[in-house]
Short mmCIF file of C-alpha atoms in Angstrom, two decimals:
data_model
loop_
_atom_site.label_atom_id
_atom_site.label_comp_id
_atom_site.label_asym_id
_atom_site.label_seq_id
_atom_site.Cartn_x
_atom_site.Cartn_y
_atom_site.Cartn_z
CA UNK A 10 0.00 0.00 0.00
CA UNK A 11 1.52 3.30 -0.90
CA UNK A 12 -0.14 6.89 0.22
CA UNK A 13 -3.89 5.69 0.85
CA UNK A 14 -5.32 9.47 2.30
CA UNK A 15 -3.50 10.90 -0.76
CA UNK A 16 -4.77 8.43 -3.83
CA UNK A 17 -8.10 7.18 -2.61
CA UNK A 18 -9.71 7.33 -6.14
CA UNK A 19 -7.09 5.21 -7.85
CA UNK A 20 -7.02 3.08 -4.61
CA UNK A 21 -10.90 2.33 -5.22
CA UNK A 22 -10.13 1.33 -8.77
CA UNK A 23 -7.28 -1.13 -8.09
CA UNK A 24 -8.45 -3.93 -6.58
CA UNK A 25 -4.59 -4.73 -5.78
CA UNK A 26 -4.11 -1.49 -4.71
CA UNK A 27 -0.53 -0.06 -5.16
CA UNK A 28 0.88 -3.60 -6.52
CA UNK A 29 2.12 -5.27 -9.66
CA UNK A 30 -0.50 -8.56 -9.86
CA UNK A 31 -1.80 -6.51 -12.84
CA UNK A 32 1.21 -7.40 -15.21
CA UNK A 33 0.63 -11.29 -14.50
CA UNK A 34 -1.94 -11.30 -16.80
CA UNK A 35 -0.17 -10.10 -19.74
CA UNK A 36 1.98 -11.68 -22.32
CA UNK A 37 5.68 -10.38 -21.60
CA UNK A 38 5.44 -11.30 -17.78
CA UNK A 39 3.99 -15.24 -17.79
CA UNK A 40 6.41 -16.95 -17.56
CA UNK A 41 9.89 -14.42 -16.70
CA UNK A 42 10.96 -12.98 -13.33
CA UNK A 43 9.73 -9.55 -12.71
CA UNK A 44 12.51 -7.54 -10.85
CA UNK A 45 11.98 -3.76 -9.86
CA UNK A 46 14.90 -1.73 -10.56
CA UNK A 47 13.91 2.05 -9.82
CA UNK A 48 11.03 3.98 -9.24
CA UNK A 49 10.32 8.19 -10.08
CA UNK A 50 7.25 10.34 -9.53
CA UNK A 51 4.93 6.99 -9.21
CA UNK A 52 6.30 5.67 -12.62
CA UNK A 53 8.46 1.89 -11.86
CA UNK A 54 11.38 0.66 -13.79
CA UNK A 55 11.62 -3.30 -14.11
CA UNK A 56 13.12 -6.02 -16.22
CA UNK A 57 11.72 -9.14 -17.40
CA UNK A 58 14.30 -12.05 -17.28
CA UNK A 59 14.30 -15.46 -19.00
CA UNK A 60 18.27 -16.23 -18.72
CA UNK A 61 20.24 -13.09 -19.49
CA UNK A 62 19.56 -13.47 -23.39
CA UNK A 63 15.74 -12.70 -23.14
CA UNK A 64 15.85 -9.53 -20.58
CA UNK A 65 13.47 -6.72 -21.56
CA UNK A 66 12.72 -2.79 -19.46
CA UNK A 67 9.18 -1.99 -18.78
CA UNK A 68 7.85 1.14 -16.92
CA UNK A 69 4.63 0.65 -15.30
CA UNK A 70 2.42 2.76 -13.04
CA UNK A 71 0.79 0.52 -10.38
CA UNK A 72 -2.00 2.87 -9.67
CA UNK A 73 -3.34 3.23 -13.00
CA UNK A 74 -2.34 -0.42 -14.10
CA UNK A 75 -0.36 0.84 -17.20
CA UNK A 76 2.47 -0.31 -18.78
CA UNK A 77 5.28 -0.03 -21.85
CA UNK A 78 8.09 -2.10 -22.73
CA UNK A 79 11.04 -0.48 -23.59
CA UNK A 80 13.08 -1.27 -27.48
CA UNK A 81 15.79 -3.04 -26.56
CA UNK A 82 19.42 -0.83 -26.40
CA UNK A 83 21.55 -1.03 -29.08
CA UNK A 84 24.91 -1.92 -27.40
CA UNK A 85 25.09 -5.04 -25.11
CA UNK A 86 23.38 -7.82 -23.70
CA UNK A 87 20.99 -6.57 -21.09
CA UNK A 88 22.48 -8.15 -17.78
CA UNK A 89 20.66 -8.16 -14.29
CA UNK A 90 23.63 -6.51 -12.72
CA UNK A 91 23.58 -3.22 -15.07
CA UNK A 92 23.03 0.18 -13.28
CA UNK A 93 19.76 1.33 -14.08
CA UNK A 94 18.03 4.18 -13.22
CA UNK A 95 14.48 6.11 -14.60
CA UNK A 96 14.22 10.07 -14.00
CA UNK A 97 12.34 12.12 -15.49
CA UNK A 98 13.85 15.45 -17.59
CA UNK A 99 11.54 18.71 -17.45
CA UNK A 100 14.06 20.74 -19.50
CA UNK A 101 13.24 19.00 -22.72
CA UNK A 102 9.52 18.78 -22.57
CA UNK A 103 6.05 20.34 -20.69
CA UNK A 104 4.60 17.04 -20.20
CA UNK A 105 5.26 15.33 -16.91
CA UNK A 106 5.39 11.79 -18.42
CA UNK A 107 8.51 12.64 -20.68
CA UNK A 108 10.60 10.08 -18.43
CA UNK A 109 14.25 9.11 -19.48
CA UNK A 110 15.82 5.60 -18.30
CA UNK A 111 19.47 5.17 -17.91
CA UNK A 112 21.56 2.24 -18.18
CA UNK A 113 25.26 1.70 -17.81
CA UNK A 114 27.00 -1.85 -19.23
CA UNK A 115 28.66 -3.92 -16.79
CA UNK A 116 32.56 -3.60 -17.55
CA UNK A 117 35.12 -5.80 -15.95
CA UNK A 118 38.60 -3.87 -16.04
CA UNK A 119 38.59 -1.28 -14.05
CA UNK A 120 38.57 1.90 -16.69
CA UNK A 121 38.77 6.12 -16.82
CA UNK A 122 36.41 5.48 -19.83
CA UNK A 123 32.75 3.98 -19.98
CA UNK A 124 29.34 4.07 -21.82
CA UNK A 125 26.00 5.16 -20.70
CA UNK A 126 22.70 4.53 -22.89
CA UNK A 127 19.99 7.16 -22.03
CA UNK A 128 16.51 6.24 -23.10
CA UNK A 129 13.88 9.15 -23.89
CA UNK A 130 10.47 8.30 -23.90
CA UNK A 131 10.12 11.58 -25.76
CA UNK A 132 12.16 10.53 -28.54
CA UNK A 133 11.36 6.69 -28.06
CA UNK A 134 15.13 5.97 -29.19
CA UNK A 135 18.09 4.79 -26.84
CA UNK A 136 21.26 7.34 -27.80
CA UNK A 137 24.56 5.99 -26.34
CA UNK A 138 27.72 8.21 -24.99
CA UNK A 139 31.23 7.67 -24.07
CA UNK A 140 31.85 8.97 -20.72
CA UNK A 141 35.66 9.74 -19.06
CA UNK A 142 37.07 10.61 -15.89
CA UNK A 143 40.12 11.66 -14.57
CA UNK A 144 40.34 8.31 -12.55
CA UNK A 145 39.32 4.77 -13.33
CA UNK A 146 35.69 3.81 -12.40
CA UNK A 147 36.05 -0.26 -11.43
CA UNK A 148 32.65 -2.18 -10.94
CA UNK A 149 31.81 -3.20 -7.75
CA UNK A 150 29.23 -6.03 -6.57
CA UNK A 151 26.70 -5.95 -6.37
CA UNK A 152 26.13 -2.45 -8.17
CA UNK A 153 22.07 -2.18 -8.23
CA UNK A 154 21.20 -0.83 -4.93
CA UNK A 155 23.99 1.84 -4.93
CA UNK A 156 22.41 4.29 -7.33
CA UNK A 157 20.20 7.35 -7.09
CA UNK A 158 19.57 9.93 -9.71
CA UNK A 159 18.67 13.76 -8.34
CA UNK A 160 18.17 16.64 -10.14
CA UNK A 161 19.15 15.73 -13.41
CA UNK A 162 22.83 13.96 -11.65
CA UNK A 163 23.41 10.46 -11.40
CA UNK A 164 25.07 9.10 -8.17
CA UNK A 165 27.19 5.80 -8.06
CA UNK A 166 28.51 4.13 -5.00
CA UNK A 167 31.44 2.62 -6.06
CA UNK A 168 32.63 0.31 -3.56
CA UNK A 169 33.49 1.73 -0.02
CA UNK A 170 35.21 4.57 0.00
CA UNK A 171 34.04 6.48 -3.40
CA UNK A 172 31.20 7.84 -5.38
CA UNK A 173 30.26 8.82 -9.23
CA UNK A 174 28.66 11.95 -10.17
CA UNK A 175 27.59 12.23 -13.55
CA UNK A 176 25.72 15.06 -15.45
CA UNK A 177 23.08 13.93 -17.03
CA UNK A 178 22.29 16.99 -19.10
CA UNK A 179 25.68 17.31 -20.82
CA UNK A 180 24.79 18.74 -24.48
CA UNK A 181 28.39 18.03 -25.94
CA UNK A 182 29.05 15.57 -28.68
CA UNK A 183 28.31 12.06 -27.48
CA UNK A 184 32.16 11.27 -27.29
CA UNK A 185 32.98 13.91 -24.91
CA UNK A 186 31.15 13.85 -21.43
CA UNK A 187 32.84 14.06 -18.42
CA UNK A 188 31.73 12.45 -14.98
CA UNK A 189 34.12 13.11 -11.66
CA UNK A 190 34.75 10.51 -8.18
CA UNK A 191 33.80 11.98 -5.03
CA UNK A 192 35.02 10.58 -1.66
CA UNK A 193 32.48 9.15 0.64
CA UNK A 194 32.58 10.55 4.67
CA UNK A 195 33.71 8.39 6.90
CA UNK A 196 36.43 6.57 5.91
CA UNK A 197 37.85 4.84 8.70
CA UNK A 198 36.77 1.43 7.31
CA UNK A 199 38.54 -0.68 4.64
CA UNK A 200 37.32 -3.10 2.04
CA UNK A 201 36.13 -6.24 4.57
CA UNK A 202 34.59 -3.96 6.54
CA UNK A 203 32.37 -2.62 3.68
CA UNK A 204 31.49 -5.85 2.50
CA UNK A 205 30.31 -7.39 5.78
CA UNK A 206 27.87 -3.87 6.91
CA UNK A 207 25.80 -2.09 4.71
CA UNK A 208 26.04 1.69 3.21
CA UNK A 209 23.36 3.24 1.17
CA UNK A 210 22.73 6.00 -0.89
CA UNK A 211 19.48 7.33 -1.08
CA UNK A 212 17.02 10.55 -1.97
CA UNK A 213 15.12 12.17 1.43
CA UNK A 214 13.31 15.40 1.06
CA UNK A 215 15.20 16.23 -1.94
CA UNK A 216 19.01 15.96 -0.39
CA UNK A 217 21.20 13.19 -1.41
CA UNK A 218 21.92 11.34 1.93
CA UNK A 219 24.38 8.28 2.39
CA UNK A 220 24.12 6.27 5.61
CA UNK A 221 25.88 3.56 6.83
CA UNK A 222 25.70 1.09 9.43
CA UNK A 223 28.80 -0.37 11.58
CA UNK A 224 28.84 -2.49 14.05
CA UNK A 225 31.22 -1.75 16.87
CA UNK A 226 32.00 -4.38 19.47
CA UNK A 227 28.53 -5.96 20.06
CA UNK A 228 26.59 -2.77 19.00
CA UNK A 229 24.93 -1.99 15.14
CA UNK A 230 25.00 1.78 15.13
CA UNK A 231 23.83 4.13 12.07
CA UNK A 232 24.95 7.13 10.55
CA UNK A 233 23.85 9.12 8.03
CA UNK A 234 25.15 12.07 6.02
CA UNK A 235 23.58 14.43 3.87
CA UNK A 236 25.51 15.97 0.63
CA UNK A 237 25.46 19.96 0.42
CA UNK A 238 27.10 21.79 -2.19
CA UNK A 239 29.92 19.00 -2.76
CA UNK A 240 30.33 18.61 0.87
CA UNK A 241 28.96 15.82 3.26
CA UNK A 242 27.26 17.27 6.02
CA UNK A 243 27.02 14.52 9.39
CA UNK A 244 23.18 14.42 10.57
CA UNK A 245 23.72 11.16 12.63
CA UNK A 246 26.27 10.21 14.24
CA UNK A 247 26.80 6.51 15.90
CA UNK A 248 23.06 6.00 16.79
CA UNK A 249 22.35 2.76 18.43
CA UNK A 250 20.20 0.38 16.65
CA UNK A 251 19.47 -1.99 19.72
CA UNK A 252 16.01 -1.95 19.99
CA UNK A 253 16.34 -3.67 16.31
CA UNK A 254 18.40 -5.63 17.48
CA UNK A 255 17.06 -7.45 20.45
CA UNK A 256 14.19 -7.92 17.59
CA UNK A 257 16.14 -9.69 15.48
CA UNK A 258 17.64 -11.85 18.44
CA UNK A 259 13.85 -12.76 19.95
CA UNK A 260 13.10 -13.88 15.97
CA UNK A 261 16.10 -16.01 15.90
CA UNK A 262 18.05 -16.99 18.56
CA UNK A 263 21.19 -15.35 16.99
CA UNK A 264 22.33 -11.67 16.13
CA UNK A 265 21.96 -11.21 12.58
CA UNK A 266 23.77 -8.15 10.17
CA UNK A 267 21.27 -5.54 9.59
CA UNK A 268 21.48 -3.91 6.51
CA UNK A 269 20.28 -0.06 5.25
CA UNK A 270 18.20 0.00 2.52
CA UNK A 271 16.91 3.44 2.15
CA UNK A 272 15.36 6.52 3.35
CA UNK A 273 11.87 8.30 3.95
CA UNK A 274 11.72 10.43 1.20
CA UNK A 275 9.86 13.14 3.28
CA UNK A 276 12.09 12.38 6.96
CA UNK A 277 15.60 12.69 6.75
CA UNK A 278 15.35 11.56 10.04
CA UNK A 279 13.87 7.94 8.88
CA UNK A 280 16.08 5.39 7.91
CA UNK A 281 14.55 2.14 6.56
CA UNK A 282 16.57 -1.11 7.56
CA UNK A 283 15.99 -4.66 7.16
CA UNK A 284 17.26 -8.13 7.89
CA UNK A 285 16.10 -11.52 6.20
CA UNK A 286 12.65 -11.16 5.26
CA UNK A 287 12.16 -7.88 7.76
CA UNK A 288 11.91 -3.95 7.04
CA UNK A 289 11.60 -1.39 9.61
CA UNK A 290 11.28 2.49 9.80
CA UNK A 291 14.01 4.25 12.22
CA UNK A 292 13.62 7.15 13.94
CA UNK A 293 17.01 8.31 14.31
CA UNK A 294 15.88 11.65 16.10
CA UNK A 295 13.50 9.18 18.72
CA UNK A 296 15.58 6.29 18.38
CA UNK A 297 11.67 4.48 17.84
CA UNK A 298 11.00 1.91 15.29
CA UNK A 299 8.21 0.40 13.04
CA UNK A 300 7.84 -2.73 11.20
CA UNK A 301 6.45 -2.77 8.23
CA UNK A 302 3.93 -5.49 7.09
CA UNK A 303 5.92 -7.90 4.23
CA UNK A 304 4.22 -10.75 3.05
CA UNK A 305 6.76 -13.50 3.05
CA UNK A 306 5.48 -15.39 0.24
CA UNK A 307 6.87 -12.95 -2.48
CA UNK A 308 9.72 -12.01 -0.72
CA UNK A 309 12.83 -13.47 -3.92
CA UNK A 310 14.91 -14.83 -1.65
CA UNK A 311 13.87 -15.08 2.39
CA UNK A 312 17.76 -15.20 3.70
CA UNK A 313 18.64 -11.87 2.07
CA UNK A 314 17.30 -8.36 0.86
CA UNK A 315 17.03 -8.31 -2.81
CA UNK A 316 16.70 -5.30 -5.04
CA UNK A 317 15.39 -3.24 -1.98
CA UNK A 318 14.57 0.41 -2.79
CA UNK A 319 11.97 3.23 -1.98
CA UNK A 320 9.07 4.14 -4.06
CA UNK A 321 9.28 8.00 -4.42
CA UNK A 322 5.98 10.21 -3.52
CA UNK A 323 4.36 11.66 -6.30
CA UNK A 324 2.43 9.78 -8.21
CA UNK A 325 1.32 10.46 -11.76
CA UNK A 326 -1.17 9.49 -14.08
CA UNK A 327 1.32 8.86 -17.32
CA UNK A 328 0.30 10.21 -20.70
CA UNK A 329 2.00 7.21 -23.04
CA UNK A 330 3.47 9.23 -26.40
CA UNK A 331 5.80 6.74 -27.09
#
């Protein structure tokens, strides 16, 4: 369920309200896994998958129970591990369901050059561009939770101690864009560190935030930044997540990582973190929790978090051009 008070009338008329049963019904999705890969101003981005050689986008609107598949890009092999993002781009057009999806090829050797493949629904084409940077850009796994695009710039975790920022807006020649590596705050941690407690980068009342949480000795704690003119800015610092915590233990019998898999887009002040099949809302500034209902049976994979990421407020009813 997603803003009842606010979308009442399209609640009435989905009998699923906000959900995706709709798209089981129709010919692309019987049969493939449906992953969600992004979400902007109510509109979803998800892939189809049979096997990587018969992957396919789709944008959908759960509310209104409309959808389009995308043409397939023109460079490589869609792959479930590509960074993908959907946006939408107010510069080129009046209409609010001009939406552009972006997509960047996995690439194994770590590089100071890569491409990106922009999708317009405007245009209905994919165009491709060569991006560079003064230092190489290496692929880290898994890559799909790690990116969030904000006014018109696309941000990139990449691995634990930086992150991308790319213009997305760039109107010079498709061989010559230019992206730059930013370092991430806190960077008393190495590599095992990362890879064994979560970080996340995430969109909350219009900020770019990045939290992260650590455990140290027998405590999870959580902290969370927020990025101001090129600068991180510490909201949080070291906040206890015990209360979590004993949760977990009651559930299990055993302490269990906890990982961070977003933020309230309207509460800077709400982290959302989960664990196994799990998802709670933290008040940092209270230090109270709620758990939100998940229905186990569609949960991909019960031992881990897959593909988590907030819906962002805003719904729209989409006017399909293209």
């Amino acid at each position: 369920m997603a803003y009842p008070d606010l979308h009442s009338g399209f609640m009435s008329r989905n009998q699923h309200l906000f959900s995706f049963k709709f798209l089981k019904n129709h010919k692309p999705f019987q049969g493939p896994r449906l992953l969600l890969l992004g979400s902007c101003n109510g509109l979803v981005l998800c892939i189809s998958r049979i096997g990587e050689e018969h992957s396919r986008y789709h944008v959908c609107n759960p509310l209104t129970q409309t959808w389009v598949s995308l043409p397939l890009p023109p460079g490589s092999q869609i792959k479930l591990f590509d960074v993908c993002g959907i946006f939408f781009d107010y510069s080129l057009s009046s209409f609010a369901s001009c939406y552009k999806v972006v997509r960047i090829p996995q690439f194994k050797e770590p590089s100071k050059n890569f491409n990106v493949e922009i999708y317009s629904s405007d245009l209905g084409i994919w165009e491709s561009f060569q991006v560079s940077c003064d230092e190489n850009v290496v692929w880290r796994f898994p890559a799909f939770d790690k990116l969030v695009i904000l006014n018109g710039a696309l941000f990139w975790i990449q691995g634990g101690s930086r992150m991308l920022v790319y213009n997305l807006n760039q109107i010079n020649k498709s061989d010559g864009h230019q992206c730059s590596l930013i370092n991430l705050p806190d960077m008393e941690f190495d590599d095992t560190e990362f890879l064994h407690f979560s970080s996340h980068i995430g969109e909350s009342e219009g900020w770019l935030c990045y939290a992260k949480a650590r455990k140290a000795a027998s405590e999870i704690t959580v902290s969370v930044w927020v990025l101001n003119m090129g600068n991180w800015e510490m909201l949080h610092k070291d906040i206890s997540v015990g209360g979590i915590c004993e949760e977990v233990l009651s559930r299990k019998g055993k302490a269990a990582g906890i990982q961070v898999l977003g933020f309230s887009p309207v509460d800077r002040n709400i982290v959302l973190l989960g664990c196994k099949k799990w998802v709670w809302g933290f008040n940092i500034k209270t230090r109270s929790f709620e758990e939100f209902c998940l229905d186990n049976r569609h949960v991909h994979d019960a031992s881990m978090m897959f593909l988590p990421f907030v819906l962002k407020p805003m719904p729209t009813v989409p006017f399909w051009t293209k």
